[in-house]
Coordinates of C-alpha atoms in Angstrom, one line a residue:
M1 CA -14.1 -14.1 20.1
Y2 CA -11.3 -12.9 17.8
L3 CA -12.8 -9.3 17.7
A4 CA -12.0 -8.9 21.4
T5 CA -8.3 -9.0 20.8
T6 CA -7.7 -5.6 19.1
G7 CA -8.6 -2.0 19.5
R8 CA -9.1 0.2 22.6
R9 CA -11.9 -1.5 24.5
D10 CA -11.5 0.7 27.5
A11 CA -12.9 3.7 25.6
P12 CA -16.5 4.6 26.4
P13 CA -19.1 3.7 23.8
T14 CA -20.0 6.5 21.4
P15 CA -23.7 7.2 20.9
S16 CA -25.1 6.1 17.6
G17 CA -25.0 8.8 14.9
V18 CA -22.1 10.8 16.6
R19 CA -19.0 11.0 14.4
R20 CA -15.9 9.9 16.2
R21 CA -12.6 11.7 15.7
V22 CA -9.8 10.1 13.8
P23 CA -7.2 9.1 16.5
G24 CA -4.2 11.5 16.8
T25 CA -1.8 8.6 16.2
V26 CA -3.4 7.9 12.8
L27 CA -3.0 11.6 11.9
A28 CA 0.6 11.5 13.0
L29 CA 1.3 8.4 11.0
G30 CA -0.4 9.9 8.0
T31 CA 1.7 13.1 8.2
V32 CA 4.9 11.0 8.3
S33 CA 3.7 9.0 5.3
L34 CA 2.8 12.2 3.4
V35 CA 6.2 13.7 3.9
T36 CA 8.0 10.4 3.2
D37 CA 6.0 9.8 0.0
V38 CA 6.9 13.3 -1.2
S39 CA 10.5 12.2 -0.7
S40 CA 10.2 8.8 -2.3
E41 CA 8.0 9.8 -5.3
M42 CA 10.4 12.6 -6.2
V43 CA 13.0 10.0 -6.8
T44 CA 10.7 7.5 -8.4
A45 CA 9.4 10.0 -10.9
V46 CA 12.8 11.0 -12.2
L47 CA 14.8 7.8 -11.8
P48 CA 14.1 6.3 -15.2
L49 CA 15.1 9.6 -16.9
Y50 CA 18.2 9.8 -14.7
L51 CA 19.4 6.3 -15.2
V52 CA 18.5 5.8 -18.9
L53 CA 19.0 9.3 -20.3
G54 CA 21.4 10.8 -17.8
L55 CA 23.8 7.8 -17.1
G56 CA 23.1 5.9 -20.4
L57 CA 21.9 2.7 -18.8
S58 CA 20.0 0.3 -21.1
P59 CA 16.4 -0.5 -20.4
L60 CA 17.5 -4.0 -19.5
Q61 CA 19.9 -2.7 -16.9
F62 CA 17.3 -0.4 -15.5
G63 CA 14.8 -3.3 -15.4
L64 CA 17.3 -5.5 -13.5
L65 CA 18.0 -2.7 -11.0
D66 CA 14.3 -2.1 -10.4
G67 CA 13.5 -5.7 -10.2
L68 CA 16.3 -6.4 -7.7
S69 CA 15.2 -3.5 -5.4
T70 CA 11.5 -4.4 -5.6
G71 CA 12.1 -8.1 -4.9
A72 CA 14.1 -7.2 -1.8
T73 CA 11.0 -6.0 0.0
A74 CA 8.8 -9.1 -0.3
L75 CA 10.2 -11.2 2.6
V76 CA 11.7 -8.4 4.7
R77 CA 8.1 -7.4 5.5
L78 CA 7.8 -10.6 7.6
L79 CA 11.0 -9.9 9.5
G80 CA 9.9 -6.3 10.2
G81 CA 6.5 -7.3 11.4
A82 CA 7.7 -10.2 13.6
T83 CA 10.5 -8.1 15.1
A84 CA 8.1 -5.3 15.9
D85 CA 5.7 -7.6 17.7
R86 CA 8.4 -8.8 20.1
G87 CA 8.1 -6.5 23.1
G88 CA 5.8 -4.0 21.2
R89 CA 8.7 -2.4 19.3
H90 CA 6.6 -1.1 16.5
K91 CA 7.9 2.5 16.8
Q92 CA 11.6 1.4 16.9
V93 CA 11.3 -1.0 13.9
G94 CA 9.2 1.4 11.9
G95 CA 11.5 4.3 12.6
L96 CA 14.5 2.2 11.4
G97 CA 12.7 1.6 8.1
Y98 CA 12.0 5.3 7.6
A99 CA 15.6 6.2 8.4
L100 CA 16.9 3.5 6.0
S101 CA 14.8 5.0 3.2
A102 CA 15.9 8.5 3.9
C103 CA 19.6 7.5 3.9
S104 CA 19.1 5.8 0.5
R105 CA 18.5 9.3 -1.0
L106 CA 21.8 10.4 0.3
G107 CA 23.3 7.2 -1.3
L108 CA 21.9 8.2 -4.7
L109 CA 23.4 11.7 -4.2
L110 CA 26.8 10.3 -3.5
A111 CA 26.8 7.4 -5.9
G112 CA 27.6 9.5 -9.0
G113 CA 27.5 7.1 -12.0
A114 CA 28.5 3.9 -10.1
T115 CA 25.9 1.3 -10.9
G116 CA 26.7 -0.8 -7.9
W117 CA 26.2 2.1 -5.5
I118 CA 23.0 3.0 -7.2
A119 CA 21.7 -0.6 -6.9
G120 CA 22.6 -0.5 -3.2
A121 CA 20.8 2.8 -2.7
L122 CA 17.7 1.5 -4.4
A123 CA 17.8 -1.7 -2.4
A124 CA 18.1 0.2 0.8
D125 CA 15.1 2.3 -0.1
K126 CA 12.9 -0.8 -0.8
L127 CA 14.2 -2.6 2.3
G128 CA 13.3 0.4 4.4
K129 CA 9.8 0.4 3.0
G130 CA 9.4 -3.3 3.6
V131 CA 10.6 -3.0 7.2
R132 CA 8.3 -0.1 8.1
T133 CA 5.1 -1.0 6.4
A134 CA 3.8 -3.7 8.8
P135 CA 4.8 -2.0 12.1
R136 CA 3.1 1.2 10.8
D137 CA -0.1 -0.6 10.0
A138 CA 0.0 -2.4 13.3
L139 CA 0.2 0.9 15.1
I140 CA -3.0 2.0 13.2
V141 CA -4.7 -1.2 14.4
L142 CA -3.5 -0.7 18.0
H143 CA -4.5 2.9 18.3
S144 CA -7.9 2.8 16.5
P145 CA -11.3 1.4 17.7
P146 CA -12.1 -1.8 15.9
E147 CA -15.3 -0.4 14.5
D148 CA -13.4 2.5 12.9
L149 CA -10.5 0.7 11.3
G150 CA -11.7 1.3 7.8
R151 CA -11.9 5.0 8.3
A152 CA -8.5 5.0 10.1
F153 CA -6.8 3.2 7.3
G154 CA -8.7 5.3 4.7
T155 CA -7.5 8.5 6.3
H156 CA -3.9 7.3 6.5
R157 CA -4.0 6.2 2.8
A158 CA -5.4 9.5 1.7
M159 CA -2.6 11.4 3.4
D160 CA -0.1 9.0 2.0
T161 CA -1.5 9.5 -1.5
T162 CA -1.3 13.2 -1.1
G163 CA 2.4 12.9 -0.8
A164 CA 2.5 10.6 -3.8
L165 CA 0.8 13.3 -5.8
L166 CA 3.0 16.1 -4.6
G167 CA 6.3 14.2 -5.1
P168 CA 6.4 14.0 -8.9
L169 CA 5.2 17.6 -9.2
A170 CA 8.0 18.8 -6.9
A171 CA 10.6 16.8 -8.8
F172 CA 9.7 18.1 -12.2
A173 CA 9.5 21.6 -10.9
L174 CA 13.0 21.2 -9.5
L175 CA 14.3 19.8 -12.7
W176 CA 12.8 22.8 -14.6
A177 CA 14.2 25.3 -12.2
T178 CA 17.7 23.8 -12.1
A179 CA 18.1 22.9 -15.8
D180 CA 17.8 19.1 -15.2
A181 CA 20.1 19.0 -12.1
Y182 CA 19.1 15.5 -10.8
E183 CA 21.4 16.0 -7.8
A184 CA 19.1 18.8 -6.6
V185 CA 16.2 16.4 -6.6
F186 CA 18.1 13.8 -4.6
A187 CA 19.2 16.4 -2.1
V188 CA 15.7 17.8 -1.5
S189 CA 14.4 14.3 -1.3
F190 CA 16.9 13.4 1.4
C191 CA 15.9 16.5 3.4
A192 CA 12.2 15.6 3.1
G193 CA 12.9 12.0 4.2
A194 CA 14.9 13.2 7.2
F195 CA 12.1 15.5 8.2
G196 CA 9.7 12.5 8.0
V197 CA 12.0 10.6 10.4
L198 CA 12.0 13.5 12.8
L199 CA 8.2 13.7 12.8
W200 CA 8.1 9.9 13.5
V201 CA 10.4 10.3 16.5
L202 CA 8.6 13.3 17.9
F203 CA 4.9 12.5 17.4
V204 CA 4.3 8.8 16.9
P205 CA 3.8 6.9 20.2
G206 CA 5.2 3.5 20.6
R207 CA 2.3 2.0 22.5
R208 CA -1.4 2.6 22.9
D209 CA -2.5 5.6 24.9
R210 CA -4.1 3.4 27.6
P211 CA -3.2 -0.2 28.4
V212 CA -5.8 -2.8 27.7
P213 CA -5.8 -5.8 30.1
P214 CA -6.3 -9.1 28.2
G215 CA -9.5 -10.9 28.9
P216 CA -9.4 -14.4 30.3
A217 CA -10.2 -16.1 27.0
E218 CA -7.6 -14.2 25.0
A219 CA -4.6 -14.3 27.4
P220 CA -3.2 -17.6 26.2
R221 CA -3.6 -16.5 22.6
A222 CA -1.7 -13.3 23.1
R223 CA 1.6 -15.1 22.9
G224 CA 3.1 -17.6 20.5
S225 CA 4.3 -17.8 17.0
L226 CA 2.6 -16.5 14.0
L227 CA 2.1 -20.0 12.8
A228 CA -0.1 -20.5 15.8
A229 CA -2.2 -17.6 14.7
L230 CA -2.6 -19.2 11.3
R231 CA -3.6 -22.5 12.8
S232 CA -6.0 -21.0 15.3
S233 CA -7.9 -18.5 13.1
P234 CA -9.6 -20.0 10.0
G235 CA -10.9 -16.5 9.1
Y236 CA -7.4 -15.1 9.0
R237 CA -6.1 -18.0 6.9
R238 CA -8.9 -17.3 4.4
I239 CA -8.0 -13.6 4.2
V240 CA -4.4 -14.5 3.5
L241 CA -5.4 -17.0 0.8
C242 CA -7.8 -14.5 -0.9
A243 CA -5.2 -11.7 -0.8
A244 CA -2.8 -14.1 -2.7
L245 CA -5.5 -15.3 -5.1
L246 CA -6.6 -11.8 -6.1
G247 CA -3.0 -10.5 -6.1
A248 CA -2.1 -13.2 -8.6
A249 CA -4.8 -11.8 -11.0
T250 CA -3.7 -8.1 -10.5
V251 CA -1.8 -6.8 -13.5
G252 CA 0.7 -4.1 -12.6
D253 CA -0.3 -0.5 -13.1
S254 CA 2.6 0.1 -15.5
F255 CA 1.3 -2.5 -17.9
L256 CA -2.2 -0.8 -17.9
Y257 CA -0.6 2.6 -18.5
L258 CA 1.5 1.1 -21.4
L259 CA -1.7 -0.3 -22.9
L260 CA -3.3 3.1 -22.6
Q261 CA -0.3 4.8 -24.3
R262 CA -0.4 2.3 -27.1
R263 CA -4.1 2.8 -27.6
L264 CA -4.1 6.6 -27.6
A265 CA -0.6 6.9 -29.1
F266 CA 0.1 10.1 -27.1
D267 CA 3.6 11.6 -26.6
P268 CA 5.6 9.4 -24.2
T269 CA 6.6 12.5 -22.2
W270 CA 3.1 12.5 -20.7
F271 CA 3.4 8.9 -19.5
P272 CA 4.8 9.8 -16.0
F273 CA 1.6 11.8 -15.3
L274 CA -0.8 8.9 -15.8
P275 CA -0.4 7.6 -12.2
L276 CA -1.4 11.0 -11.0
G277 CA -4.9 10.6 -12.4
A278 CA -5.5 7.3 -10.5
A279 CA -3.9 8.7 -7.4
G280 CA -6.2 11.7 -7.4
V281 CA -9.3 9.4 -7.5
Y282 CA -7.8 7.3 -4.8
L283 CA -7.2 10.4 -2.6
L284 CA -10.8 11.5 -3.0
L285 CA -12.4 8.1 -2.3
A286 CA -10.0 6.5 0.4
V287 CA -11.8 8.0 3.4
P288 CA -15.4 7.5 2.1
A289 CA -14.6 3.9 1.1
G290 CA -13.1 3.3 4.6
R291 CA -16.2 4.7 6.3
L292 CA -18.5 2.7 4.1
A293 CA -16.6 -0.5 4.9
D294 CA -17.0 0.2 8.6
R295 CA -20.7 0.7 8.3
L296 CA -21.6 -2.1 5.9
G297 CA -18.8 -4.6 6.4
R298 CA -15.3 -4.7 4.9
R299 CA -15.8 -7.8 2.9
G300 CA -18.1 -6.2 0.3
P301 CA -16.0 -3.1 -0.6
F302 CA -12.9 -5.3 -0.9
L303 CA -14.6 -7.5 -3.5
Y304 CA -16.3 -4.6 -5.3
G305 CA -12.9 -2.9 -5.5
H306 CA -11.6 -5.9 -7.5
G307 CA -14.7 -5.7 -9.5
A308 CA -13.7 -2.2 -10.5
L309 CA -10.3 -3.5 -11.6
L310 CA -12.1 -6.2 -13.7
L311 CA -14.1 -3.4 -15.4
A312 CA -10.8 -1.6 -16.1
Y313 CA -9.5 -4.7 -17.9
G314 CA -12.8 -4.9 -19.9
L315 CA -12.7 -1.2 -20.8
L316 CA -9.2 -1.6 -22.3
L317 CA -10.6 -4.4 -24.5
A318 CA -13.9 -2.6 -25.4
P319 CA -14.3 -0.6 -28.6
V320 CA -14.8 2.7 -26.9
P321 CA -13.2 6.1 -27.8
G322 CA -9.6 6.5 -26.6
P323 CA -10.3 9.5 -24.3
A324 CA -13.2 7.6 -22.6
A325 CA -11.0 4.6 -22.1
L326 CA -8.3 6.8 -20.6
V327 CA -10.6 8.5 -18.1
G328 CA -12.5 5.3 -17.3
V329 CA -9.4 3.2 -16.6
L330 CA -7.8 5.9 -14.4
V331 CA -11.1 6.3 -12.4
L332 CA -11.5 2.6 -12.0
L333 CA -7.9 2.1 -10.9
G334 CA -8.5 4.8 -8.2
V335 CA -11.7 3.1 -7.1
F336 CA -9.8 -0.2 -6.9
Y337 CA -7.1 1.1 -4.6
A338 CA -9.5 3.1 -2.5
A339 CA -11.7 0.1 -1.9
T340 CA -9.0 -2.5 -1.3
D341 CA -5.7 -1.1 0.0
G342 CA -6.6 0.1 3.5
V343 CA -9.8 -2.0 3.6
L344 CA -7.8 -5.3 3.4
M345 CA -5.7 -4.2 6.5
A346 CA -8.9 -3.3 8.3
L347 CA -10.4 -6.6 7.4
A348 CA -7.5 -8.6 8.7
G349 CA -6.7 -6.6 11.8
P350 CA -9.5 -7.8 14.0
F351 CA -8.6 -11.4 13.4
L352 CA -5.2 -11.0 15.0
A353 CA -4.5 -11.5 18.7
E354 CA -2.7 -8.9 20.8
G355 CA 1.0 -9.1 20.1
R356 CA 0.6 -10.5 16.5
Q357 CA -0.6 -7.5 14.6
G358 CA 2.7 -6.6 12.9
G359 CA 3.6 -10.1 11.9
G360 CA 0.0 -11.0 10.9
L361 CA -0.4 -7.9 8.7
A362 CA 3.0 -8.6 7.2
V363 CA 1.9 -12.1 6.1
V364 CA -1.1 -10.6 4.3
Q365 CA 1.0 -7.9 2.6
T366 CA 3.8 -10.4 1.6
A367 CA 1.3 -12.9 0.2
Q368 CA -0.3 -10.2 -1.9
A369 CA 3.1 -8.7 -3.0
L370 CA 4.6 -12.0 -4.1
A371 CA 1.4 -12.9 -5.9
R372 CA 1.4 -9.6 -7.8
L373 CA 5.1 -10.1 -8.7
G374 CA 4.2 -13.4 -10.2
A375 CA 1.3 -11.9 -12.0
A376 CA 3.5 -9.2 -13.5
V377 CA 6.0 -11.8 -14.8
A378 CA 3.2 -14.0 -16.2
F379 CA 1.5 -11.1 -17.9
G380 CA 4.8 -9.9 -19.5
A381 CA 5.5 -13.4 -20.7
V382 CA 2.1 -13.8 -22.4
W383 CA 2.4 -10.3 -23.8
T384 CA 5.7 -11.1 -25.4
A385 CA 4.6 -14.5 -26.7
S386 CA 1.0 -13.7 -27.9
G387 CA 0.5 -9.9 -27.8
P388 CA -1.1 -7.5 -25.3
E389 CA -4.7 -8.3 -26.2
T390 CA -4.3 -12.0 -25.5
A391 CA -2.5 -11.2 -22.2
L392 CA -5.3 -8.9 -21.1
V393 CA -8.0 -11.4 -21.9
A394 CA -6.2 -14.0 -19.9
A395 CA -5.8 -11.6 -17.0
L396 CA -9.5 -10.7 -17.1
L397 CA -10.5 -14.4 -17.0
V398 CA -8.1 -15.2 -14.2
L399 CA -9.4 -12.2 -12.1
A400 CA -13.0 -13.2 -12.7
A401 CA -12.3 -16.7 -11.4
A402 CA -10.3 -15.3 -8.4
L403 CA -13.2 -13.0 -7.6
C404 CA -15.7 -15.9 -7.6
A405 CA -13.3 -17.9 -5.3
A406 CA -12.8 -15.0 -2.9
A407 CA -16.5 -14.4 -2.7
R408 CA -16.9 -17.9 -1.3
L409 CA -13.7 -17.9 0.9
L410 CA -13.7 -14.5 2.6
P411 CA -15.0 -14.8 6.2
T412 CA -18.4 -13.6 7.0
G413 CA -18.1 -13.1 10.7
P414 CA -19.6 -10.1 12.7
N415 CA -17.8 -6.9 12.7
P416 CA -17.5 -4.7 15.9
E417 CA -21.0 -3.2 15.2
G418 CA -22.7 -6.5 14.8
K419 CA -23.1 -6.4 11.0
R420 CA -21.9 -9.1 8.7
T421 CA -18.5 -8.7 7.1

């Protein structure tokens, strides 16, 4: 059975009703992500102001820089995941990604106004994120019991989101204290990133706490290419397909925030704080959503999370008061991420044989990321040609169709506790 290929099966069974502790490795990974997200979100929050207002770049130039750096992460995830799986080098490859992102902050600090150096620093940051994501998530799978993967990923994502909340606040506080000295933000961001790398080196183990001998049925499947995993596991193939289908119907958050700003006509200076509302809801619900997915099956919460996104689209189109739309959309976005982000990894993890976790999760992440990139381009094109309302109606219809298809395609195999997923 595919479920026998992951997790720590040598651990004694836990009596029913007794709450298990979150593995120490997951807490260490969450702490690293928290510190690193403080570092990265400090830069993300001020970068548009720095490039457009500080250096005088046009919005088109900023868009090209941002698009170049974002596109650089899509396929490098596959390389990072596959490399980490070879010889179990998840810690080494993940650490390289964190170090690359930390050094990118130093690159921004030294770049001055040189656009080429700035583009290189942004690309290095995104490449580092792409390299580290799959090995990090593979370590969560390797160090967590299969029946607790939802809670493990929920805990990690909650800690990660805490950093995403603290980063912009720290950045704007620094700008206020230093009279808009962007170099101070980059310097503090570099120090925080370097501290995250240090935590990774000191506290994140490279392998599981106890070796797990492969069973006779899984030994021949523990080796081989990722293509073999795709061929041998129909359930995994369906998860990859559904991640791509639903990703192709997922409008980027920035578009939804722009629609909110247009509808409420509030001061644009408040725009950077909109993501904090959704992130706060995500932080509150990530762990409960993960635990619920472990108890009831991960398939349902993943679909219901996309249902929350569908409701957010509908709320933007509905004739409701502006403040109600603002609160409702931010809450629904937070619910969407809490019920889908870590839950998707927990859903895919048990379908991957030993030695394929990094590459297998990277395929899921890459399929979703490329589909979302295409969705953003398509939404922007329809918005430009026919207006925002038409684009949003099209997105709502596409998401509804993708949800119906995913409800039929997602695997319904037993999870580690015998329930249907």
